[in-house]
XYZ file of C-alpha atoms in Angstrom:
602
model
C 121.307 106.572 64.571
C 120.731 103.247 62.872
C 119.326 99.902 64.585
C 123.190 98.216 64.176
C 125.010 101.103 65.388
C 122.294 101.450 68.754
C 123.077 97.844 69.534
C 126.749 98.995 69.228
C 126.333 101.032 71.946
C 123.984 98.733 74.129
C 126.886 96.538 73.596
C 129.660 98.817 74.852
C 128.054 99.912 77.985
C 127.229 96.604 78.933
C 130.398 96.037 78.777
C 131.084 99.190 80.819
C 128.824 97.941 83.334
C 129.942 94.489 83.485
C 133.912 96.269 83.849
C 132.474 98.111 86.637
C 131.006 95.750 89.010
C 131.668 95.126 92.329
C 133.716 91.677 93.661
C 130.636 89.491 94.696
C 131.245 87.116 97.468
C 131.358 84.402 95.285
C 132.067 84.460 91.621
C 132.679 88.432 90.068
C 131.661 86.902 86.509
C 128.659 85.431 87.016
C 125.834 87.248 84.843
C 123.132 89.249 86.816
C 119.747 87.460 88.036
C 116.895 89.280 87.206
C 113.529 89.974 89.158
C 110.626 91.223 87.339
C 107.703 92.762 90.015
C 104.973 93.949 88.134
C 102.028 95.283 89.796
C 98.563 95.662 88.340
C 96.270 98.538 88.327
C 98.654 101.103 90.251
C 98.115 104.422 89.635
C 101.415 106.606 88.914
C 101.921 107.683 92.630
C 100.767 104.599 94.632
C 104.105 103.673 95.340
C 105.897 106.136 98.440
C 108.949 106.950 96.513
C 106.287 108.216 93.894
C 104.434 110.500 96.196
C 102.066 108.123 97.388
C 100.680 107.955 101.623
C 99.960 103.864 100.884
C 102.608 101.879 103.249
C 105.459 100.565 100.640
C 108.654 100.247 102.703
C 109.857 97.396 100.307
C 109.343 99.124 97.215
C 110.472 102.392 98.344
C 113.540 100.469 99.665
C 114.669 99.246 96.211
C 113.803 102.906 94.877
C 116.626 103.954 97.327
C 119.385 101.184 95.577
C 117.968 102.393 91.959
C 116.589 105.140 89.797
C 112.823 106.386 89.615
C 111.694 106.885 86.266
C 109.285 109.630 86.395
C 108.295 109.445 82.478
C 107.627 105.559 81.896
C 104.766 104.418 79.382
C 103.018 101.551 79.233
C 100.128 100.026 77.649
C 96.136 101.214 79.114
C 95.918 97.872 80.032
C 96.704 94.993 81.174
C 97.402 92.146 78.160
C 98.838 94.619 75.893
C 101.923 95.847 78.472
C 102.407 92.549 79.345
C 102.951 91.417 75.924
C 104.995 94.484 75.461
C 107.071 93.701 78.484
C 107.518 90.470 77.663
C 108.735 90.560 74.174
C 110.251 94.366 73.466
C 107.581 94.400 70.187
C 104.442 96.896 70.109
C 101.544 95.188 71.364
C 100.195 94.983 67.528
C 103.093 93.281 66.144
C 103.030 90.559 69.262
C 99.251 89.455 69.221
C 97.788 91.805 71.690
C 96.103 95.143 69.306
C 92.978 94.608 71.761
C 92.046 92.021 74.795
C 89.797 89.037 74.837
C 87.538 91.214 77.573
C 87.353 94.423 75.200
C 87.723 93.751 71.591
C 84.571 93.760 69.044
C 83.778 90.618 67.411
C 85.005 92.599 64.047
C 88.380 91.962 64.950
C 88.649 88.967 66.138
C 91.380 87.043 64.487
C 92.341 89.728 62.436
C 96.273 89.964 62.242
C 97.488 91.715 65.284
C 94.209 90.852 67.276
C 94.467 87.312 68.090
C 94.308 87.981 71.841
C 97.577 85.792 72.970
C 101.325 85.864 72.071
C 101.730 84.678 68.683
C 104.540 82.810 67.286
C 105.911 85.709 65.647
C 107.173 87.046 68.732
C 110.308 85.397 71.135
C 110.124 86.397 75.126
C 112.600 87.960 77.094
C 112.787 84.100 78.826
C 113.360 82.681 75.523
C 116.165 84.691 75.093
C 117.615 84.022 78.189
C 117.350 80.856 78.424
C 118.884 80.345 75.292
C 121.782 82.314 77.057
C 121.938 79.685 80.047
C 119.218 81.406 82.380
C 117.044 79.393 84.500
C 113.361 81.247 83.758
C 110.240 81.194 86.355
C 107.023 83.186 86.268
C 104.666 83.270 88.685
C 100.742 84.850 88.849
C 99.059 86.645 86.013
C 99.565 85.924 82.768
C 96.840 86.792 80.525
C 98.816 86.042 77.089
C 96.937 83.169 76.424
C 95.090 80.081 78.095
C 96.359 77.138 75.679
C 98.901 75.059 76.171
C 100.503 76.054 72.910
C 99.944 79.758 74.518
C 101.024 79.554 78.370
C 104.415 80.879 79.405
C 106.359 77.393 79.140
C 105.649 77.633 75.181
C 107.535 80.835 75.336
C 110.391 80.445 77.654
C 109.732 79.387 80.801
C 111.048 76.276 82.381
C 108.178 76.891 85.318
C 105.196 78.730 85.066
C 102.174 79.148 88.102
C 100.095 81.293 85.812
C 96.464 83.213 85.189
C 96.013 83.398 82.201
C 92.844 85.664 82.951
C 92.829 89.758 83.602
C 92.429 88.691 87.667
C 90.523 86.223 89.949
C 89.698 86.507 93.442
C 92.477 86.856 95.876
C 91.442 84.609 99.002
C 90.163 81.198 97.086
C 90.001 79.577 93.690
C 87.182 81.712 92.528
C 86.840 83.679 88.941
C 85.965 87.375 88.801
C 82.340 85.603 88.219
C 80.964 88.493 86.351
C 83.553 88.073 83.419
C 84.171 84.173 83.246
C 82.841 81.234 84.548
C 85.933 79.669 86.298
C 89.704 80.637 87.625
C 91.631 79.987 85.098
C 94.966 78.751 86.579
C 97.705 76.130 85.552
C 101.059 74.948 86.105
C 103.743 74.066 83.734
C 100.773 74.552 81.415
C 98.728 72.067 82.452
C 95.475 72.798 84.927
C 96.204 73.635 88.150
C 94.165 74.272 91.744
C 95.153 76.562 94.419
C 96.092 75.632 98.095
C 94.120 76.408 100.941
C 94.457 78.806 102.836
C 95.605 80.834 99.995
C 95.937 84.704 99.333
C 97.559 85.695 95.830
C 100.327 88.077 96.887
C 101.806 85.115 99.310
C 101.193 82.366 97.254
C 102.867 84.368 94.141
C 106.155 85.083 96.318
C 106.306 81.342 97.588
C 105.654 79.476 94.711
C 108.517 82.174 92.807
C 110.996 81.179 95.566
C 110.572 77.534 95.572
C 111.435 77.451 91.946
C 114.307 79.657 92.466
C 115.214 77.472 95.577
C 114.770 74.274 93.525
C 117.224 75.531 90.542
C 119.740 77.093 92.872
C 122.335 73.779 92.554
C 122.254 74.161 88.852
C 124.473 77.357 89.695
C 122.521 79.458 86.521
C 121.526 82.902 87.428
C 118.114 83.308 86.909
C 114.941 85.324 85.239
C 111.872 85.555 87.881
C 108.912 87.263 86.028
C 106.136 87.891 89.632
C 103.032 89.241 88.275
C 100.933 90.034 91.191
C 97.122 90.159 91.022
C 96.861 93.153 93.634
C 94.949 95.699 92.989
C 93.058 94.585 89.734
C 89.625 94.150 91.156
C 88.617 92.426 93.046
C 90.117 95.133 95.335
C 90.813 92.376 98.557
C 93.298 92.194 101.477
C 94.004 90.701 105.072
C 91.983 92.382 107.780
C 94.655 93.739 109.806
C 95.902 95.765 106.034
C 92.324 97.059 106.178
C 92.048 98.213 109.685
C 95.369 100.039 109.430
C 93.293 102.378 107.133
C 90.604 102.460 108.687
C 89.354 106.119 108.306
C 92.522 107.395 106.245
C 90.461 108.582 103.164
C 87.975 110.507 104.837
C 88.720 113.952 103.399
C 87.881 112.287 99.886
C 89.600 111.904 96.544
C 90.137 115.804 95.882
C 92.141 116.625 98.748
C 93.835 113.021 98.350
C 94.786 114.750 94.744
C 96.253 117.581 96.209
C 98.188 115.689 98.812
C 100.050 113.539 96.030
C 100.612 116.202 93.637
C 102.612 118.285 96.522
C 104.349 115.146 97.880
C 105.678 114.062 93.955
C 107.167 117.376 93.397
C 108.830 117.006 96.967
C 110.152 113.879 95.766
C 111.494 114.810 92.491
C 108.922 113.020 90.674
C 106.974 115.999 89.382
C 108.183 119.142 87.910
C 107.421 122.278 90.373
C 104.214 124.056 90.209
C 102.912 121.330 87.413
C 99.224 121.695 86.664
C 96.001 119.474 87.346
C 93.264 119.410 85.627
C 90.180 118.448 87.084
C 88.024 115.457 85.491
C 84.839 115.482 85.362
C 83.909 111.578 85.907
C 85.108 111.987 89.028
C 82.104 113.690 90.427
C 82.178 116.019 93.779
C 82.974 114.446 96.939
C 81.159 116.830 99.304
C 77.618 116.295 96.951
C 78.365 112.715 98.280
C 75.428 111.182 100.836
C 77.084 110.167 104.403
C 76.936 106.063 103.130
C 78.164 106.917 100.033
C 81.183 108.183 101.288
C 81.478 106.073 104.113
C 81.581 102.786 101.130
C 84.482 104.855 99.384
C 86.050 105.419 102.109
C 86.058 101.817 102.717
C 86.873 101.037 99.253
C 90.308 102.472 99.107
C 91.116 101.541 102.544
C 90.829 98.056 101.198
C 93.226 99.507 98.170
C 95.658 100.457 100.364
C 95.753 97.842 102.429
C 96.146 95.498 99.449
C 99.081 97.579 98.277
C 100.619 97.028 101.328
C 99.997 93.448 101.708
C 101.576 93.182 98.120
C 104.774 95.296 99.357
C 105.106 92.755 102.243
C 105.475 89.981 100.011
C 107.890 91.556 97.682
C 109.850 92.404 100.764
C 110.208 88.708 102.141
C 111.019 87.945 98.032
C 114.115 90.338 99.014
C 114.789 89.048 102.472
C 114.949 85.336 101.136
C 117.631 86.842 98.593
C 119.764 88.504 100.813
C 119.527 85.164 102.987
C 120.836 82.717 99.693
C 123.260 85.998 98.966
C 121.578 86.374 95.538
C 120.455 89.939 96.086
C 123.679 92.257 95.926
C 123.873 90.310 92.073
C 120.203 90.696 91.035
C 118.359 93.432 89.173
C 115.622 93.986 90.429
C 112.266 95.951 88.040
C 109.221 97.268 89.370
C 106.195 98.413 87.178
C 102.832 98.849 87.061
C 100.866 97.502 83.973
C 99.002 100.414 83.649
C 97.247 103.578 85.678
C 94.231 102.696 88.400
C 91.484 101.027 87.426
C 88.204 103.736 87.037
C 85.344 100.997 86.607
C 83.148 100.008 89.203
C 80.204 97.198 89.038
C 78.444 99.119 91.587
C 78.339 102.264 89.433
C 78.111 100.561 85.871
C 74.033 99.801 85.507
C 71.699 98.179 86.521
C 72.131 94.986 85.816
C 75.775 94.905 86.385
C 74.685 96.070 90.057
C 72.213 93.604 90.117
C 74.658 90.581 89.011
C 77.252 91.828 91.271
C 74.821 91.309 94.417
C 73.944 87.942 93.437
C 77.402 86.720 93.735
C 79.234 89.139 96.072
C 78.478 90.363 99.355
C 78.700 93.807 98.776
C 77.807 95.514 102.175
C 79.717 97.927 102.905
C 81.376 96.254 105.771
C 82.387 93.262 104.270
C 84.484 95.510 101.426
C 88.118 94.143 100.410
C 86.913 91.136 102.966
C 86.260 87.626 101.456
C 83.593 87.372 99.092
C 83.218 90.690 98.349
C 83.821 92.650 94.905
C 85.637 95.822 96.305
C 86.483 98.389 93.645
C 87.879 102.391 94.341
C 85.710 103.731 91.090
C 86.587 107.150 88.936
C 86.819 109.210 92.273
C 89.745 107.496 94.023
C 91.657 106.368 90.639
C 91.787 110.175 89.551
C 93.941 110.478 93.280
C 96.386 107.200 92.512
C 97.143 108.603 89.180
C 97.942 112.516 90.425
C 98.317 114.793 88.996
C 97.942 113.200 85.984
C 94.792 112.985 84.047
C 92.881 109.519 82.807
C 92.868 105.842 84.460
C 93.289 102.781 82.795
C 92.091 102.119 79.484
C 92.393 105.730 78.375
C 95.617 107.178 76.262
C 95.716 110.070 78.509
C 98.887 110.075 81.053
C 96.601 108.904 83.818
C 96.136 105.551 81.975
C 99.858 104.872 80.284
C 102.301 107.003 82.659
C 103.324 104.357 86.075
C 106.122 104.067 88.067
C 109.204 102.126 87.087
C 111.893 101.144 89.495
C 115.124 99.571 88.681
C 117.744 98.692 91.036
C 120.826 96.693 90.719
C 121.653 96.619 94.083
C 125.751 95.487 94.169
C 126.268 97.665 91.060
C 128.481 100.704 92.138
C 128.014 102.057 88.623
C 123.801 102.658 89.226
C 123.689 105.170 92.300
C 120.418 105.031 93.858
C 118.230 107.467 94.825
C 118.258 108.971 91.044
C 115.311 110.234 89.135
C 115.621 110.112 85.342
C 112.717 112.434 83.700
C 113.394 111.519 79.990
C 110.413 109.431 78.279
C 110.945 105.979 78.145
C 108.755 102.979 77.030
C 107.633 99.481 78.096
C 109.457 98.138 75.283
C 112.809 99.367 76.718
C 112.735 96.990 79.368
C 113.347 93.533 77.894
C 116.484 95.200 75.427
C 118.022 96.840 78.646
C 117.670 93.737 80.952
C 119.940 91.840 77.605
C 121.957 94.412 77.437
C 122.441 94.629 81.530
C 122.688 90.382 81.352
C 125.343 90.548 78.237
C 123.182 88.557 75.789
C 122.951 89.582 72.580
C 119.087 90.774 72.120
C 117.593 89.032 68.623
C 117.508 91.421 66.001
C 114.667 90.114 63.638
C 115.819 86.493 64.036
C 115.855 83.567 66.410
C 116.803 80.252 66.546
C 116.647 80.041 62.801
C 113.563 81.433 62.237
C 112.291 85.533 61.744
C 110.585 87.464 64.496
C 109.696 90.701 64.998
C 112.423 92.277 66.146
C 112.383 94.682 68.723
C 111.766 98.086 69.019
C 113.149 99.471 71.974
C 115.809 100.938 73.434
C 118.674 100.209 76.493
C 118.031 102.179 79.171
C 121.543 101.431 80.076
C 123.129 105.306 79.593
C 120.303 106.365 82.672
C 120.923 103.874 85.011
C 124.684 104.369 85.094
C 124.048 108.451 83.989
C 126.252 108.416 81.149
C 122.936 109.808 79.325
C 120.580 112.027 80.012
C 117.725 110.211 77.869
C 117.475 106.789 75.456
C 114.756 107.559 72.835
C 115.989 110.264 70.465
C 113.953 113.274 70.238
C 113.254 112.950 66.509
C 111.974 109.469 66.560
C 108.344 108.633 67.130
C 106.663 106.191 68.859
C 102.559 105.077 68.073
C 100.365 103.671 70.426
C 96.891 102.505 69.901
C 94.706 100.563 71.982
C 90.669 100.093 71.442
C 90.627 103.481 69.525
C 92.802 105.629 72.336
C 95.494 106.405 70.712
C 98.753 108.193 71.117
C 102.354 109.495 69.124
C 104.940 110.126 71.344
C 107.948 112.489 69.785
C 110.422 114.080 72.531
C 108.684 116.457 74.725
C 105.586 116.032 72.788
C 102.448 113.782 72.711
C 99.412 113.690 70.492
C 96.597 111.833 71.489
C 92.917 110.895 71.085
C 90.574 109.251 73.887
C 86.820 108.093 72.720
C 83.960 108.603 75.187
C 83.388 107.977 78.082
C 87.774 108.933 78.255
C 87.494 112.106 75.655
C 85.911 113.621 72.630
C 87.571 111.956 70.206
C 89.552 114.642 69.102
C 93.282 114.705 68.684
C 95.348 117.094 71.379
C 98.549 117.932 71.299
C 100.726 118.229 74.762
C 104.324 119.276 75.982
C 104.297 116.025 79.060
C 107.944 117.484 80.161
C 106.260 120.463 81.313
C 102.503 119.424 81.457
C 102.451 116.238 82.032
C 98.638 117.356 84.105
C 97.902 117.480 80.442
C 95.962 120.643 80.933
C 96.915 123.171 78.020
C 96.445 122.006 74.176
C 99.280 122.584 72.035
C 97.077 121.716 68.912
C 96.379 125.443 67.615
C 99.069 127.724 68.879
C 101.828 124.824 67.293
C 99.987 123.644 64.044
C 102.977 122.482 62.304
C 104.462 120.258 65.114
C 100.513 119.030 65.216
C 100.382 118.438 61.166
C 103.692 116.433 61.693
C 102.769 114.400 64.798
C 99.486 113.530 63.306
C 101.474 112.259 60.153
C 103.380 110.401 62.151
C 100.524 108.318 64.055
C 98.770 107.079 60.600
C 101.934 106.202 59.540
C 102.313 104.051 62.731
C 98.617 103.043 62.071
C 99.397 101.853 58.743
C 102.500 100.118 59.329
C 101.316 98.238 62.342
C 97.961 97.241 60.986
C 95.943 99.425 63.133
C 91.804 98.509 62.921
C 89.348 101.233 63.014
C 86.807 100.653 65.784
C 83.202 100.316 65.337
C 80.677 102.955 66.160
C 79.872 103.602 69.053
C 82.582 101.374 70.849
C 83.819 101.732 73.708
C 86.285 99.571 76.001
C 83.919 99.552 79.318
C 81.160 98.433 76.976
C 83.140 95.904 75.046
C 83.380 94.064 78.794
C 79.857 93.853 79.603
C 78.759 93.018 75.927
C 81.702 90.050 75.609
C 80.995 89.164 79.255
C 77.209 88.615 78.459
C 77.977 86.955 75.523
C 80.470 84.313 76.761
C 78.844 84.103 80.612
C 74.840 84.342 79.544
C 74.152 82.908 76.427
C 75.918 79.305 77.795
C 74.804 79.193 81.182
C 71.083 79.852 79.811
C 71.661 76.994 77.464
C 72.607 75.159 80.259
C 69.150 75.617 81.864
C 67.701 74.478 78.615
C 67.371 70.666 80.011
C 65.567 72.436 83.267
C 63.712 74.800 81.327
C 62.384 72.486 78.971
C 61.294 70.362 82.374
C 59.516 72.605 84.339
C 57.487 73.453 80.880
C 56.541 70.434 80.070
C 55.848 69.718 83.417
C 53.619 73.020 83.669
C 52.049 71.624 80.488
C 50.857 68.412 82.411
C 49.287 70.209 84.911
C 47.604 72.286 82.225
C 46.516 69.001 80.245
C 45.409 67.391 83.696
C 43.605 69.901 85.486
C 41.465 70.470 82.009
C 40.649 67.227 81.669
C 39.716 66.739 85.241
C 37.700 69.861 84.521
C 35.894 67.992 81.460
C 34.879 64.860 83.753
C 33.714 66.593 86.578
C 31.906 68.064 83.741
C 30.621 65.091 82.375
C 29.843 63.604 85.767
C 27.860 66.285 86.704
């Protein structure tokens, strides 16, 4: 099917939709407001309707008004889905082919790598506002730090935004062993945080006074929440914590178990699917009785922070209900990418050794204030069964996460539905258009050419008219510091450098497998010889840079880290340096020549 006649349809069942709705209490016509809750770091079944034991009433509450999509892909992390999200264009085509944190100094600047949302791109605010939306975002943004960068140069009349990968959750304090301050602003200008302040809350308030503040202007409106929880630092309110206390004592491998039988329960998983066991995750019982006791710790503080998050969104929903703006609002929940697998306790020496010096890392001040809490490789293999990878990697573990989408006063989207078809982070921002009735840009806007964008209406699921979106002879690339990926129907190829694979190519049927346990590569060579065509072709088309030797994404943190943390704040003990030598010098100069008198005296 061509691009024109695709929109056709987008346009026809929004219109179907649109026929369909309910009588709202106040005005049937008025176009839909949207809520955008995207969470960071959660592994595929974090979330209860997922499979998950972590406390998400909220969450699983809109799951219950919507459908569960069980075979969503995203980005490995963070930047790269968010500009993805944001704009309906692959992360190479909006700015984002690698992070500030992990690319090489080789690509710096090259085209596709300039680390923030270029101008070649239009958000999914942009085009909304252009429709008559009011447009808000709130928390992490991490799509640029300039004022020519921040969200209100692409769309948003309001912006509280991060434009870092996270910050500390209790005060105005940067993740200290990647930058030197927390980056925050509003309205793109510097900004401070109040105090007392925790990020979950202060994301949901500061969203609702904008939407509060706009609500006379009588223009639905587009409410992007990014919360921080649960990128490390892993932190949450004490009572969260205790109500965990002890719940992860059997360890990671029976936690895997537990989720993998609870998301086939729910739907979410096909019976009997495999799980393959990863090695990074190393064996609970060979654990020492403090070591486990600190991981046990570790993801009670995980929990809890998912939990405190869920809160949040819930009072987001109450306050709805209460203006009578919820039975008209679509609401979309997403992760950004799988569980986080890095931990700076586990990640050298000197990592360890930097991490004491600014945390308190005993292990009963974990998730607390002032701590650096993080679940490591064991736990992030459980909040991504029984899939395989974490963030970063291509693997399932790393781009498969939960997406929820409920439209709540909608009779045309039953809830309660799974829909198992793939589907792609750059479906979201043409099915929210479609959903809205504005006309999605198709190459062009406001005069000028853009990328245009590549997804498709997920429309036909919602209201099951379809049974999937993406055609099953069209392919999708994906590429992200040298993990790589071809989606085509049923079937993925994909490629993980160390420390996440062999860097080999592997072929998988994710309908079936999605454990990713048995390699299609040899038994279906021709499917593999096709796929693998596909993927340079992708490469090629979108620009794709090889990586350097040796490179890896873990790496790339600690070397850029060093680089922009290190070099400057040991120039900035030049002056003191400089000081205490010359000063060591006079003592030197003095206590010789007091040497050479007492010499000469005697």
């Amino acid at each position: 099917m061509t691009r024109s006649a695709r929109l056709r349809v987008v346009a026809a069942l929004a219109a179907l939709l649109f026929c369909a709705a309910p009588a709202m209490p106040d005005t049937p016509a008025k176009k839909p407001n949207i809520v955008i809750l995207l969470a960071d770091d959660w592994g595929f079944t974090d979330v209860g309707a997922f499979g998950g034991e972590m406390a998400t009433p909220n969450i699983d509450a809109l799951a219950a008004r919507g459908v569960r999509f069980s075979n969503f892909h995203v980005a490995g992390s963070c930047a790269p889905t968010r500009a993805m999200l944001q704009t309906g264009v692959i992360n190479h085509r909006a700015g984002l082919g690698n992070m500030p944190e992990t690319i090489p100094p080789a690509h710096v600047g090259q085209p596709g790598y300039e680390t923030h949302l270029t101008d070649h791109v239009v958000t999914i605010a942009d085009q909304l506002r252009a429709a008559g939306y009011r447009t808000y975002l709130t928390g992490k943004w991490h799509l640029g730090h300039t004022p020519a960068t921040l969200p209100t140069a692409h769309g948003y009349d309001h912006a509280f935004a991060l434009s870092q990968s996270g910050a500390d959750n209790f005060e105005e304090k940067p993740n200290l062993l990647l930058y030197d301050k927390a980056d925050w602003s509003e309205d793109g200008k510097p900004a401070h945080l109040p105090r007392p302040y925790y990020s979950s809350t202060f994301i949901v308030d500061k969203m609702m006074r904008y939407i509060d503040a706009g609500q006379a202007s009588g223009k639905p409106f587009l409410a992007s929440v990014n919360f921080l929880a649960n990128h490390i630092p892993v932190q949450a309110p004490d009572a969260d914590i205790a109500a965990y206390a002890g719940r992860y004592a059997a360890g990671w491998t029976a936690l895997r178990e537990q989720r993998r039988a609870a998301a086939i329960a729910k739907g979410i998983m096909p019976a009997g699917v495999r799980m393959g066991t990863m090695k990074s995750t190393g064996d609970w019982n060979a654990l020492s009785a403090e070591d486990k006791t600190q991981r046990v710790g570790a993801m009670a503080a995980y929990g809890a922070m998912a939990t405190a998050m869920d809160r949040e969104i819930g009072r987001l929903v109450a306050h709805l209900k209460a203006t009578g703006a919820y039975d008209n609002t679509i609401f979309v929940f997403l992760s950004d990418n799988g569980a986080e697998a890095i931990d700076p306790m586990h990640s050298g020496a000197f990592t360890r050794w930097n991490a004491n010096q600014h945390y308190d890392q005993s292990i009963a001040q974990q998730g607390r204030p002032g701590s650096l809490t993080a679940i490591g490789a064991g736990f992030a293999s459980a909040a991504v069964a029984p899939l395989r990878g974490y963030k970063f990697s291509a693997s399932e573990g790393g781009l498969r996460v939960p997406l929820i989408i409920a439209w709540p006063g909608n009779p045309a989207i039953s809830g309660g539905r799974v829909a198992g078809s793939f589907t792609h982070v750059t479906d979201i921002v043409p099915t929210l258009l479609a959903l809205a009735g504005v006309p999605g840009q198709q190459g062009r806007f406001n005069g000028r050419a853009v990328a245009p964008m590549i997804g498709y209406s997920l429309a036909p699921l919602l209201t099951a008219t379809a049974t999937q979106a993406h055609p099953a002879d069209a392919p999708l690339g994906y590429e992200l510091s040298g993990n790589a990926a071809l989606f085509k129907g049923d079937y993925k190829l994909v490629e993980n450098l160390p420390p996440y694979g062999n860097g080999r190519w592997h072929l998988y049927d994710i309908t079936t497998d999605p454990g990713e346990t048995i390699d299609l590569s040899a038994a279906q060579p021709a499917r593999f010889a096709t796929m693998r065509a596909d993927y340079d072709a992708f490469a090629r088309d979108n620009h794709v840079l090889p990586m350097p030797p040796g490179y890896s994404a873990p790496q790339q943190i600690m070397d850029n880290a060093l680089h922009e943390l290190l070099i400057p704040r040991l120039l900035a003990l030049w002056p003191w340096a400089a000081a205490l030598v010359g000063a060591i010098a006079g003592l030197v100069w003095w206590r010789r020549r007091s040497r050479r008198m007492a010499r000469a005296r005697g």
